Amino acid sequence: NWESGIRGSEPAFAWRKSGKPFKVHPTEIRTSISPSSAVELNTTSALANYATEAGDNEREGLLNHSIVDTWVKWESLLLIRFTISEELLVQIPAGTGRCSGEPVYQLNQHNIPALTEVTRRVGVAIGDQILDLNAVSHLFDGPLLKDQQFVFKEATLNSFMSLGRAAWKEARDTLQRLLSVNDQTLQQNAELRARALVPQSSATMHLPAHIGDYTDFYSSIHHATNVGIMFRGPENALMPNWKYIPVGYHGRASSVVVSGTPIRRPNGQTCPVDGEAPVFGPCRLMDFELEVAFFVGGPPTTLGEPVPIQEAQDRIFGMVLMNDWSARDIQKWEYVPLGPFLSKSLGTTISPWVVTLDALLPFAVDNMEQVPKPFPYLRHGDKFNFDINLTIDIKRQLSIYSPGLVLYAERSVSSTVSRTNYKYMYWTSKQQLAHHTITGCNLNPGDLMASGTISGPASDSFGSMLELSWRGTKPVPLADGSTRKFLQDGDEVVIKESNHTNTN
């Protein structure tokens, strides 16, 4: 059983006409096929289904050949997707309309590749499956989406995000209907189910959107207070502006990556001893920052036109988990007077799944009391903090040796180092967006805005190693018996969330 994709071009068309076998170079195969492998495919069957999107009217009588799945266009290259195995095809259990007991309202959207990773797809999580929205795009036939079905055929969510809140709700309602126990559309169509459902375990995750701009805020009062105490003392913990504006800075969008992307320890200038000359070398104080970020939606705004806070909710598409990797020693040396730069641009990790705002609204809780009262452009009376439990684990591969120092086993050891909650945010995402645009800064669908490090009031609810180890003075114990002040090479940081039944 295997799947593969090959590149198509004018030379490939000439190759097809020749009828000769073609060896696909291993580096051109975007799957797990061994680098030593080469795959030979019969050209007549392989290129049978290129016709429509390749712009060639010729079908050659083999359009429905079992070896050919579909022909797609990607990054100006024509590609073919082949599906030889049928074992990966799954079905919704008859009469259920859902998998793994997941509530159908928890519809998390992201972009996924096709099974062969030839093209990326937009999908919705249903239990341990992914519903490929490209395969069911024709079922979005409501008044707002019937002429916009192309948005589900694209490689990112940007076009769908641009349609606005009413279209997002219509899509959500359509999905809930299709996946309900009372709807027969998918339950009675085995062929469609087979095409539309993909096991999450067999999919490769990608960034859910093209991120044009990225802003990182500093909106957790406990985090800001902790850092202020460390560096300025308790009397000056918060800067004078902190309770008046949602402080933020413009981050580096190009280095936002999807979860699972390795992050390399950066080199840079640091000043280990205050008052002495700086040195150059590897970062010694590598840290994580637990954050939650939201994607901007709706059509692009106009330069010079602020988004009123009363309209901010319609501009928040959904939220992702974030780890804003931070090189603390580089940050300390560089941040005066303009703020973070290289200490933050080394990489920012987000989850591939976007939890839509409508899915989060049932978990809204009271906002934190804000004293002094914000300026009118930042005021809103509705609840817009969210009861989202967040945990941080540090995972480490542990090698076990025999008495003769022969490696005989390896196992992964995970240690939970913090449990916190999004509800500890001082500034809400509505306020962040309204403040971001108050000078007339324009926004685009797919822009990313992050909360800043989320810390709670207790020492085991802090959102960074800087706080958990209190600037390296209190080592954090791990389950394998080791300790951490900051991250070591090989450490894996796992951020998880869970929301539960709201009682507020």
Short mmCIF file of C-alpha atoms in Angstrom, two decimals:
data_model
loop_
_atom_site.label_atom_id
_atom_site.label_comp_id
_atom_site.label_asym_id
_atom_site.label_seq_id
_atom_site.Cartn_x
_atom_site.Cartn_y
_atom_site.Cartn_z
CA ASN A 1 0.00 0.00 0.00
CA TRP A 2 1.43 3.34 -0.95
CA GLU A 3 0.53 6.76 -2.24
CA SER A 4 2.62 9.12 -4.27
CA GLY A 5 2.51 12.30 -6.31
CA ILE A 6 4.52 13.28 -9.37
CA ARG A 7 5.13 16.65 -10.94
CA GLY A 8 3.51 17.46 -14.27
CA SER A 9 4.71 19.95 -16.86
CA GLU A 10 5.12 20.21 -20.63
CA PRO A 11 7.96 17.64 -20.51
CA ALA A 12 5.65 15.39 -18.51
CA PHE A 13 2.96 15.70 -21.18
CA ALA A 14 5.51 14.69 -23.79
CA TRP A 15 6.50 11.79 -21.56
CA ARG A 16 2.84 10.73 -21.36
CA LYS A 17 2.62 10.62 -25.16
CA SER A 18 5.68 8.39 -25.32
CA GLY A 19 4.02 5.60 -23.31
CA LYS A 20 7.31 4.84 -21.54
CA PRO A 21 7.64 4.14 -17.81
CA PHE A 22 8.88 7.06 -15.71
CA LYS A 23 11.03 6.87 -12.60
CA VAL A 24 10.01 9.39 -9.95
CA HIS A 25 13.05 10.75 -8.13
CA PRO A 26 12.69 10.19 -4.36
CA THR A 27 13.22 13.87 -3.56
CA GLU A 28 10.14 14.71 -5.64
CA ILE A 29 7.91 12.44 -3.56
CA ARG A 30 6.27 14.21 -0.68
CA THR A 31 5.58 11.09 1.38
CA SER A 32 7.45 8.76 3.68
CA ILE A 33 8.80 6.60 0.85
CA SER A 34 12.41 5.65 1.52
CA PRO A 35 15.03 7.88 -0.14
CA SER A 36 16.40 4.77 -1.79
CA SER A 37 13.08 4.04 -3.46
CA ALA A 38 12.03 4.92 -6.98
CA VAL A 39 8.50 4.41 -8.20
CA GLU A 40 7.59 3.42 -11.75
CA LEU A 41 4.11 4.27 -12.95
CA ASN A 42 2.49 3.47 -16.25
CA THR A 43 2.14 6.79 -18.04
CA THR A 44 -1.18 6.10 -19.74
CA SER A 45 -2.98 5.36 -16.48
CA ALA A 46 -1.03 7.89 -14.46
CA LEU A 47 -1.98 10.93 -16.51
CA ALA A 48 -5.47 9.91 -17.52
CA ASN A 49 -7.27 12.43 -15.34
CA TYR A 50 -5.29 15.59 -15.98
CA ALA A 51 -7.81 16.94 -18.48
CA THR A 52 -10.04 19.54 -16.85
CA GLU A 53 -7.74 21.56 -14.64
CA ALA A 54 -4.72 21.08 -16.88
CA GLY A 55 -6.61 22.85 -19.64
CA ASP A 56 -6.49 19.80 -21.95
CA ASN A 57 -9.80 18.55 -23.30
CA GLU A 58 -8.39 15.13 -24.01
CA ARG A 59 -9.66 12.36 -21.75
CA GLU A 60 -8.10 9.35 -23.45
CA GLY A 61 -10.90 7.07 -22.32
CA LEU A 62 -9.29 6.35 -18.95
CA LEU A 63 -10.87 9.03 -16.80
CA ASN A 64 -12.28 6.54 -14.32
CA HIS A 65 -9.25 4.28 -14.08
CA SER A 66 -8.86 3.06 -10.48
CA ILE A 67 -5.25 4.22 -10.20
CA VAL A 68 -6.16 7.84 -10.81
CA ASP A 69 -7.79 9.87 -8.06
CA THR A 70 -7.62 13.49 -9.13
CA TRP A 71 -5.58 16.12 -10.91
CA VAL A 72 -4.93 19.34 -9.09
CA LYS A 73 -3.05 22.56 -9.59
CA TRP A 74 -0.63 23.71 -6.91
CA GLU A 75 1.93 26.54 -6.91
CA SER A 76 1.82 26.79 -10.72
CA LEU A 77 2.82 23.13 -11.04
CA LEU A 78 0.44 20.47 -12.26
CA LEU A 79 0.30 17.51 -9.94
CA ILE A 80 -1.36 14.14 -9.92
CA ARG A 81 -2.63 12.38 -6.84
CA PHE A 82 -2.66 8.59 -6.89
CA THR A 83 -4.45 6.48 -4.33
CA ILE A 84 -3.58 2.81 -4.52
CA SER A 85 -4.69 1.76 -1.06
CA GLU A 86 -8.32 1.84 0.05
CA GLU A 87 -7.51 0.88 3.62
CA LEU A 88 -7.25 4.53 4.70
CA LEU A 89 -10.83 5.26 3.71
CA VAL A 90 -13.17 5.53 6.68
CA GLN A 91 -16.87 5.96 7.22
CA ILE A 92 -19.12 7.63 9.72
CA PRO A 93 -20.67 4.88 11.86
CA ALA A 94 -24.15 4.25 10.52
CA GLY A 95 -26.85 6.11 12.38
CA THR A 96 -24.52 8.27 14.48
CA GLY A 97 -23.39 11.26 12.46
CA ARG A 98 -20.40 11.82 14.75
CA CYS A 99 -17.29 10.07 16.00
CA SER A 100 -15.75 9.48 19.43
CA GLY A 101 -18.63 11.17 21.24
CA GLU A 102 -17.43 14.65 20.23
CA PRO A 103 -20.17 17.31 20.40
CA VAL A 104 -20.86 18.45 16.87
CA TYR A 105 -20.67 22.09 17.90
CA GLN A 106 -16.94 21.74 18.53
CA LEU A 107 -16.04 22.23 14.89
CA ASN A 108 -12.37 23.12 14.73
CA GLN A 109 -11.13 24.24 11.35
CA HIS A 110 -7.65 24.03 9.87
CA ASN A 111 -5.93 23.18 6.64
CA ILE A 112 -4.80 19.66 5.89
CA PRO A 113 -3.08 18.00 2.98
CA ALA A 114 -4.70 15.42 0.77
CA LEU A 115 -3.72 11.91 1.77
CA THR A 116 -0.76 12.07 -0.60
CA GLU A 117 0.23 15.58 0.50
CA VAL A 118 0.02 16.75 -3.10
CA THR A 119 -2.43 19.47 -2.18
CA ARG A 120 -3.47 21.03 1.10
CA ARG A 121 -7.08 20.95 2.19
CA VAL A 122 -9.34 22.77 4.61
CA GLY A 123 -10.85 20.41 7.16
CA VAL A 124 -12.98 20.17 10.28
CA ALA A 125 -12.16 17.92 13.24
CA ILE A 126 -14.81 15.30 14.01
CA GLY A 127 -13.54 13.09 16.82
CA ASP A 128 -10.38 11.42 15.52
CA GLN A 129 -11.37 12.09 11.90
CA ILE A 130 -11.07 15.10 9.60
CA LEU A 131 -13.93 16.08 7.34
CA ASP A 132 -12.40 17.30 4.07
CA LEU A 133 -14.44 20.39 3.19
CA ASN A 134 -13.28 20.24 -0.41
CA ALA A 135 -15.06 16.90 -0.78
CA VAL A 136 -18.33 18.26 0.63
CA SER A 137 -18.09 21.84 -0.67
CA HIS A 138 -21.16 21.31 -2.89
CA LEU A 139 -23.26 20.76 0.24
CA PHE A 140 -22.73 24.35 1.42
CA ASP A 141 -25.77 25.52 -0.50
CA GLY A 142 -27.16 28.19 1.83
CA PRO A 143 -27.90 31.73 0.65
CA LEU A 144 -24.47 33.09 1.61
CA LEU A 145 -22.25 30.18 0.62
CA LYS A 146 -23.89 28.68 -2.46
CA ASP A 147 -21.88 31.04 -4.66
CA GLN A 148 -18.77 30.92 -2.45
CA GLN A 149 -18.10 27.18 -2.37
CA PHE A 150 -14.65 27.77 -3.86
CA VAL A 151 -13.40 28.91 -0.43
CA PHE A 152 -13.47 25.28 0.72
CA LYS A 153 -11.29 24.21 -2.20
CA GLU A 154 -8.40 26.48 -1.28
CA ALA A 155 -5.24 25.63 0.66
CA THR A 156 -5.84 28.08 3.51
CA LEU A 157 -8.75 29.56 5.43
CA ASN A 158 -8.09 33.16 4.35
CA SER A 159 -10.86 33.39 1.73
CA PHE A 160 -13.37 31.79 4.08
CA MET A 161 -12.26 34.12 6.88
CA SER A 162 -12.87 37.10 4.59
CA LEU A 163 -16.57 36.28 4.12
CA GLY A 164 -17.55 37.53 7.56
CA ARG A 165 -19.45 36.36 10.59
CA ALA A 166 -22.78 35.59 8.90
CA ALA A 167 -21.09 33.23 6.43
CA TRP A 168 -19.09 31.57 9.23
CA LYS A 169 -22.33 30.90 11.09
CA GLU A 170 -24.01 29.50 7.99
CA ALA A 171 -21.06 27.14 7.46
CA ARG A 172 -21.19 26.05 11.09
CA ASP A 173 -24.94 25.43 10.90
CA THR A 174 -24.48 23.42 7.69
CA LEU A 175 -21.80 21.24 9.29
CA GLN A 176 -23.89 20.65 12.39
CA ARG A 177 -26.79 19.55 10.20
CA LEU A 178 -24.66 17.26 8.02
CA LEU A 179 -23.12 15.61 11.08
CA SER A 180 -26.31 15.25 13.09
CA VAL A 181 -27.95 11.88 13.71
CA ASN A 182 -31.06 12.95 11.81
CA ASP A 183 -29.37 13.88 8.52
CA GLN A 184 -28.90 11.14 5.91
CA THR A 185 -26.74 13.03 3.41
CA LEU A 186 -23.47 11.44 4.51
CA GLN A 187 -24.92 8.39 6.21
CA GLN A 188 -26.46 7.10 2.98
CA ASN A 189 -23.56 7.99 0.69
CA ALA A 190 -20.69 5.57 1.31
CA GLU A 191 -18.67 6.88 -1.62
CA LEU A 192 -18.82 10.47 -0.35
CA ARG A 193 -17.97 9.41 3.20
CA ALA A 194 -14.98 7.51 1.89
CA ARG A 195 -13.70 10.61 0.09
CA ALA A 196 -14.59 13.12 2.77
CA LEU A 197 -13.26 11.54 5.97
CA VAL A 198 -9.57 11.23 6.74
CA PRO A 199 -8.06 9.86 9.97
CA GLN A 200 -6.22 12.60 11.83
CA SER A 201 -3.38 10.14 12.36
CA SER A 202 -2.75 9.94 8.60
CA ALA A 203 -2.82 13.69 7.91
CA THR A 204 0.01 16.19 8.06
CA MET A 205 -0.97 19.49 9.66
CA HIS A 206 -0.14 22.89 8.18
CA LEU A 207 -0.64 26.53 9.11
CA PRO A 208 -4.38 27.24 8.87
CA ALA A 209 -3.92 30.57 7.11
CA HIS A 210 -1.44 32.75 5.32
CA ILE A 211 -0.42 35.16 8.08
CA GLY A 212 0.23 38.58 6.60
CA ASP A 213 0.84 40.34 9.91
CA TYR A 214 1.34 39.23 13.50
CA THR A 215 0.97 41.31 16.67
CA ASP A 216 1.84 40.11 20.16
CA PHE A 217 0.18 41.76 23.15
CA TYR A 218 1.20 41.81 26.82
CA SER A 219 -2.22 41.52 28.43
CA SER A 220 -1.93 39.20 31.46
CA ILE A 221 -1.68 41.31 34.61
CA HIS A 222 -0.12 38.50 36.63
CA HIS A 223 2.60 37.95 34.02
CA ALA A 224 3.31 41.66 33.64
CA THR A 225 3.45 42.08 37.42
CA ASN A 226 5.79 39.11 37.88
CA VAL A 227 8.23 40.32 35.23
CA GLY A 228 8.08 43.86 36.60
CA ILE A 229 8.89 42.68 40.13
CA MET A 230 11.88 40.68 38.86
CA PHE A 231 13.45 43.56 36.97
CA ARG A 232 12.12 46.74 38.65
CA GLY A 233 10.90 45.71 42.09
CA PRO A 234 7.35 45.52 43.50
CA GLU A 235 6.97 49.30 43.71
CA ASN A 236 7.35 49.68 39.94
CA ALA A 237 6.04 46.32 38.77
CA LEU A 238 3.66 47.77 36.17
CA MET A 239 4.73 50.54 33.83
CA PRO A 240 2.54 53.68 34.05
CA ASN A 241 0.82 52.96 30.73
CA TRP A 242 -0.02 49.29 31.36
CA LYS A 243 -3.53 49.78 32.81
CA TYR A 244 -4.42 52.34 30.16
CA ILE A 245 -3.51 50.58 26.91
CA PRO A 246 -3.24 46.97 25.73
CA VAL A 247 0.54 47.04 25.23
CA GLY A 248 1.77 45.17 22.17
CA TYR A 249 4.46 44.98 19.53
CA HIS A 250 4.65 44.01 15.86
CA GLY A 251 5.99 40.45 15.55
CA ARG A 252 7.57 38.53 12.71
CA ALA A 253 4.88 36.75 10.65
CA SER A 254 7.37 34.82 8.51
CA SER A 255 8.61 32.77 11.48
CA VAL A 256 5.17 31.69 12.71
CA VAL A 257 5.17 27.91 12.24
CA VAL A 258 2.78 25.04 12.81
CA SER A 259 3.01 22.79 15.85
CA GLY A 260 5.65 20.10 15.49
CA THR A 261 8.15 22.29 13.62
CA PRO A 262 11.59 21.97 15.25
CA ILE A 263 12.98 25.18 16.76
CA ARG A 264 16.75 25.65 16.79
CA ARG A 265 18.49 27.29 19.73
CA PRO A 266 19.48 30.72 18.38
CA ASN A 267 22.81 32.51 18.45
CA GLY A 268 22.98 36.15 19.36
CA GLN A 269 24.48 38.90 21.44
CA THR A 270 24.06 38.67 25.21
CA CYS A 271 25.51 40.49 28.19
CA PRO A 272 25.93 37.88 30.96
CA VAL A 273 27.43 40.39 33.40
CA ASP A 274 25.85 43.82 33.72
CA GLY A 275 28.29 46.60 32.93
CA GLU A 276 30.65 44.41 30.94
CA ALA A 277 31.00 44.03 27.18
CA PRO A 278 28.54 41.73 25.39
CA VAL A 279 29.47 38.33 23.99
CA PHE A 280 28.22 36.38 20.99
CA GLY A 281 27.10 32.77 21.17
CA PRO A 282 24.19 30.37 21.72
CA CYS A 283 21.24 31.50 23.82
CA ARG A 284 21.59 30.12 27.37
CA LEU A 285 18.14 31.14 28.64
CA MET A 286 15.72 29.58 26.15
CA ASP A 287 12.09 29.88 27.23
CA PHE A 288 8.51 29.22 26.19
CA GLU A 289 5.52 31.52 26.56
CA LEU A 290 2.04 30.04 26.79
CA GLU A 291 -0.33 32.19 24.76
CA VAL A 292 -3.65 32.10 22.92
CA ALA A 293 -3.96 33.99 19.64
CA PHE A 294 -6.89 34.94 17.44
CA PHE A 295 -7.21 35.19 13.67
CA VAL A 296 -8.74 38.33 12.18
CA GLY A 297 -11.65 37.78 9.82
CA GLY A 298 -13.98 39.75 7.61
CA PRO A 299 -13.03 41.74 4.51
CA PRO A 300 -9.91 43.92 4.63
CA THR A 301 -10.40 47.17 6.51
CA THR A 302 -9.56 50.56 5.05
CA LEU A 303 -6.42 52.41 6.09
CA GLY A 304 -7.45 55.27 8.36
CA GLU A 305 -10.71 53.64 9.51
CA PRO A 306 -10.66 52.23 13.08
CA VAL A 307 -12.77 49.21 14.01
CA PRO A 308 -15.15 50.29 16.81
CA ILE A 309 -15.18 47.98 19.79
CA GLN A 310 -18.89 47.33 19.13
CA GLU A 311 -17.85 45.68 15.83
CA ALA A 312 -14.72 43.93 17.09
CA GLN A 313 -16.43 40.61 17.75
CA ASP A 314 -17.40 40.34 14.08
CA ARG A 315 -13.70 40.56 13.22
CA ILE A 316 -12.54 37.68 15.45
CA PHE A 317 -12.70 34.45 13.46
CA GLY A 318 -11.31 32.01 16.01
CA MET A 319 -8.44 31.15 18.32
CA VAL A 320 -5.33 28.97 18.34
CA LEU A 321 -2.84 27.91 20.99
CA MET A 322 0.56 29.57 20.76
CA ASN A 323 4.07 29.14 22.07
CA ASP A 324 6.03 32.36 21.64
CA TRP A 325 9.57 30.99 21.95
CA SER A 326 11.79 33.52 23.72
CA ALA A 327 15.56 33.88 24.07
CA ARG A 328 15.65 35.67 27.41
CA ASP A 329 19.33 36.61 27.50
CA ILE A 330 19.18 37.99 23.95
CA GLN A 331 15.97 39.83 24.89
CA LYS A 332 17.54 41.46 27.95
CA TRP A 333 20.40 42.93 25.90
CA GLU A 334 18.36 44.10 22.89
CA TYR A 335 14.99 45.29 24.15
CA VAL A 336 15.95 48.86 25.14
CA PRO A 337 14.73 51.16 23.66
CA LEU A 338 12.52 49.57 20.97
CA GLY A 339 11.42 46.27 22.52
CA PRO A 340 11.83 42.62 21.46
CA PHE A 341 13.45 41.82 18.13
CA LEU A 342 15.69 38.80 17.50
CA SER A 343 14.79 37.27 20.86
CA LYS A 344 11.27 36.63 19.55
CA SER A 345 11.67 36.25 15.78
CA LEU A 346 13.46 32.89 16.10
CA GLY A 347 10.10 31.09 15.89
CA THR A 348 6.50 31.26 17.08
CA THR A 349 4.49 28.04 17.14
CA ILE A 350 0.71 27.83 16.75
CA SER A 351 -1.71 24.93 16.70
CA PRO A 352 -3.08 23.86 13.29
CA TRP A 353 -6.65 23.80 14.60
CA VAL A 354 -8.63 27.03 14.85
CA VAL A 355 -11.44 26.93 17.41
CA THR A 356 -14.10 29.26 16.05
CA LEU A 357 -15.36 32.06 18.23
CA ASP A 358 -18.91 30.69 18.15
CA ALA A 359 -17.60 27.47 19.72
CA LEU A 360 -15.97 29.47 22.53
CA LEU A 361 -18.84 31.82 23.37
CA PRO A 362 -20.59 29.30 25.68
CA PHE A 363 -17.47 29.46 27.87
CA ALA A 364 -17.45 33.24 28.27
CA VAL A 365 -16.92 34.48 31.83
CA ASP A 366 -16.75 37.86 33.52
CA ASN A 367 -13.98 40.19 32.41
CA MET A 368 -11.40 41.23 34.97
CA GLU A 369 -12.18 44.47 36.76
CA GLN A 370 -10.26 47.31 35.12
CA VAL A 371 -9.13 50.19 37.31
CA PRO A 372 -8.84 52.93 36.18
CA LYS A 373 -11.76 52.73 33.80
CA PRO A 374 -10.54 52.46 30.20
CA PHE A 375 -11.10 55.21 27.65
CA PRO A 376 -14.48 54.97 25.88
CA TYR A 377 -13.03 53.37 22.73
CA LEU A 378 -11.92 50.39 24.88
CA ARG A 379 -15.12 49.89 26.88
CA HIS A 380 -17.52 46.98 26.44
CA GLY A 381 -19.94 45.53 28.97
CA ASP A 382 -20.40 41.97 27.71
CA LYS A 383 -18.40 38.98 28.96
CA PHE A 384 -15.45 38.32 26.70
CA ASN A 385 -12.98 36.39 28.78
CA PHE A 386 -13.11 32.62 28.41
CA ASP A 387 -12.86 29.75 30.85
CA ILE A 388 -10.20 27.74 29.02
CA ASN A 389 -7.95 25.50 31.09
CA LEU A 390 -4.37 25.49 29.83
CA THR A 391 -1.49 23.21 30.76
CA ILE A 392 2.21 23.18 29.90
CA ASP A 393 4.17 19.93 29.77
CA ILE A 394 7.88 19.47 29.20
CA LYS A 395 8.51 16.16 27.46
CA ARG A 396 11.92 14.53 27.41
CA GLN A 397 13.28 11.36 25.83
CA LEU A 398 14.82 9.24 28.58
CA SER A 399 17.51 6.73 27.60
CA ILE A 400 17.87 3.61 29.76
CA TYR A 401 21.20 1.82 29.82
CA SER A 402 22.19 -1.64 30.99
CA PRO A 403 24.97 -2.06 33.61
CA GLY A 404 27.42 -2.40 30.71
CA LEU A 405 26.34 1.04 29.43
CA VAL A 406 24.57 -0.49 26.48
CA LEU A 407 21.45 1.41 25.44
CA TYR A 408 18.51 -0.95 25.63
CA ALA A 409 15.45 1.28 25.89
CA GLU A 410 14.17 4.79 25.39
CA ARG A 411 10.96 6.22 26.73
CA SER A 412 9.29 9.59 26.76
CA VAL A 413 8.76 11.26 30.13
CA SER A 414 6.29 14.14 30.37
CA SER A 415 6.10 16.61 33.26
CA THR A 416 3.29 19.11 33.79
CA VAL A 417 4.95 22.32 34.96
CA SER A 418 2.00 24.73 34.89
CA ARG A 419 -1.80 24.83 34.93
CA THR A 420 -3.39 28.16 34.14
CA ASN A 421 -6.49 29.64 32.50
CA TYR A 422 -7.29 32.16 29.78
CA LYS A 423 -9.73 33.90 32.14
CA TYR A 424 -6.77 35.63 33.82
CA MET A 425 -6.44 38.02 30.88
CA TYR A 426 -6.76 41.69 31.89
CA TRP A 427 -7.35 43.07 28.39
CA THR A 428 -9.87 41.22 26.21
CA SER A 429 -9.38 40.35 22.55
CA LYS A 430 -12.07 42.91 21.66
CA GLN A 431 -10.05 45.60 23.39
CA GLN A 432 -6.85 44.42 21.71
CA LEU A 433 -8.40 44.66 18.26
CA ALA A 434 -10.05 48.03 18.89
CA HIS A 435 -6.81 49.48 20.23
CA HIS A 436 -4.80 48.02 17.35
CA THR A 437 -6.94 49.91 14.83
CA ILE A 438 -7.63 53.15 16.74
CA THR A 439 -4.97 55.03 14.76
CA GLY A 440 -6.41 53.71 11.50
CA CYS A 441 -4.17 50.67 11.09
CA ASN A 442 -5.79 48.44 8.49
CA LEU A 443 -6.36 44.71 8.98
CA ASN A 444 -6.54 41.76 6.60
CA PRO A 445 -8.17 38.35 6.98
CA GLY A 446 -5.58 35.97 8.37
CA ASP A 447 -3.78 38.55 10.50
CA LEU A 448 -2.79 37.04 13.85
CA MET A 449 -3.04 38.73 17.26
CA ALA A 450 -1.65 37.02 20.36
CA SER A 451 -2.59 37.43 24.00
CA GLY A 452 0.88 37.61 25.46
CA THR A 453 2.01 35.17 28.14
CA ILE A 454 -0.94 33.93 30.22
CA SER A 455 -0.15 33.57 33.93
CA GLY A 456 -2.44 32.99 36.88
CA PRO A 457 -2.06 34.23 40.47
CA ALA A 458 -0.42 31.08 41.87
CA SER A 459 3.21 30.07 41.36
CA ASP A 460 2.18 26.85 39.60
CA SER A 461 0.03 28.79 37.11
CA PHE A 462 2.75 30.91 35.52
CA GLY A 463 3.08 30.77 31.74
CA SER A 464 6.87 30.88 31.26
CA MET A 465 10.04 29.37 32.67
CA LEU A 466 11.19 32.91 33.50
CA GLU A 467 8.40 33.03 36.08
CA LEU A 468 8.25 29.37 37.08
CA SER A 469 11.96 29.39 37.96
CA TRP A 470 11.75 33.01 39.09
CA ARG A 471 14.53 34.24 36.83
CA GLY A 472 16.49 31.02 37.29
CA THR A 473 16.64 31.11 41.10
CA LYS A 474 14.15 28.26 41.73
CA PRO A 475 14.77 25.11 39.65
CA VAL A 476 11.57 23.43 38.44
CA PRO A 477 11.46 19.66 39.21
CA LEU A 478 10.59 17.24 36.40
CA ALA A 479 9.15 13.72 36.59
CA ASP A 480 12.44 12.05 35.62
CA GLY A 481 14.23 13.53 38.63
CA SER A 482 15.95 16.34 36.73
CA THR A 483 15.24 20.05 37.10
CA ARG A 484 14.94 23.01 34.76
CA LYS A 485 15.62 26.71 35.08
CA PHE A 486 15.27 27.19 31.34
CA LEU A 487 14.85 24.82 28.39
CA GLN A 488 17.56 22.37 27.41
CA ASP A 489 18.30 20.95 23.96
CA GLY A 490 15.87 18.14 23.16
CA ASP A 491 13.07 19.41 25.42
CA GLU A 492 9.62 19.28 23.85
CA VAL A 493 7.04 21.78 25.09
CA VAL A 494 3.41 20.61 24.91
CA ILE A 495 0.61 23.15 25.45
CA LYS A 496 -2.89 21.75 25.89
CA GLU A 497 -6.30 23.28 26.43
CA SER A 498 -9.66 22.06 27.60
CA ASN A 499 -12.91 23.87 28.15
CA HIS A 500 -15.71 22.42 30.16
CA THR A 501 -19.34 23.00 31.01
CA ASN A 502 -19.77 26.63 31.96
CA THR A 503 -21.57 27.25 35.24
CA ASN A 504 -21.33 31.05 35.18
#
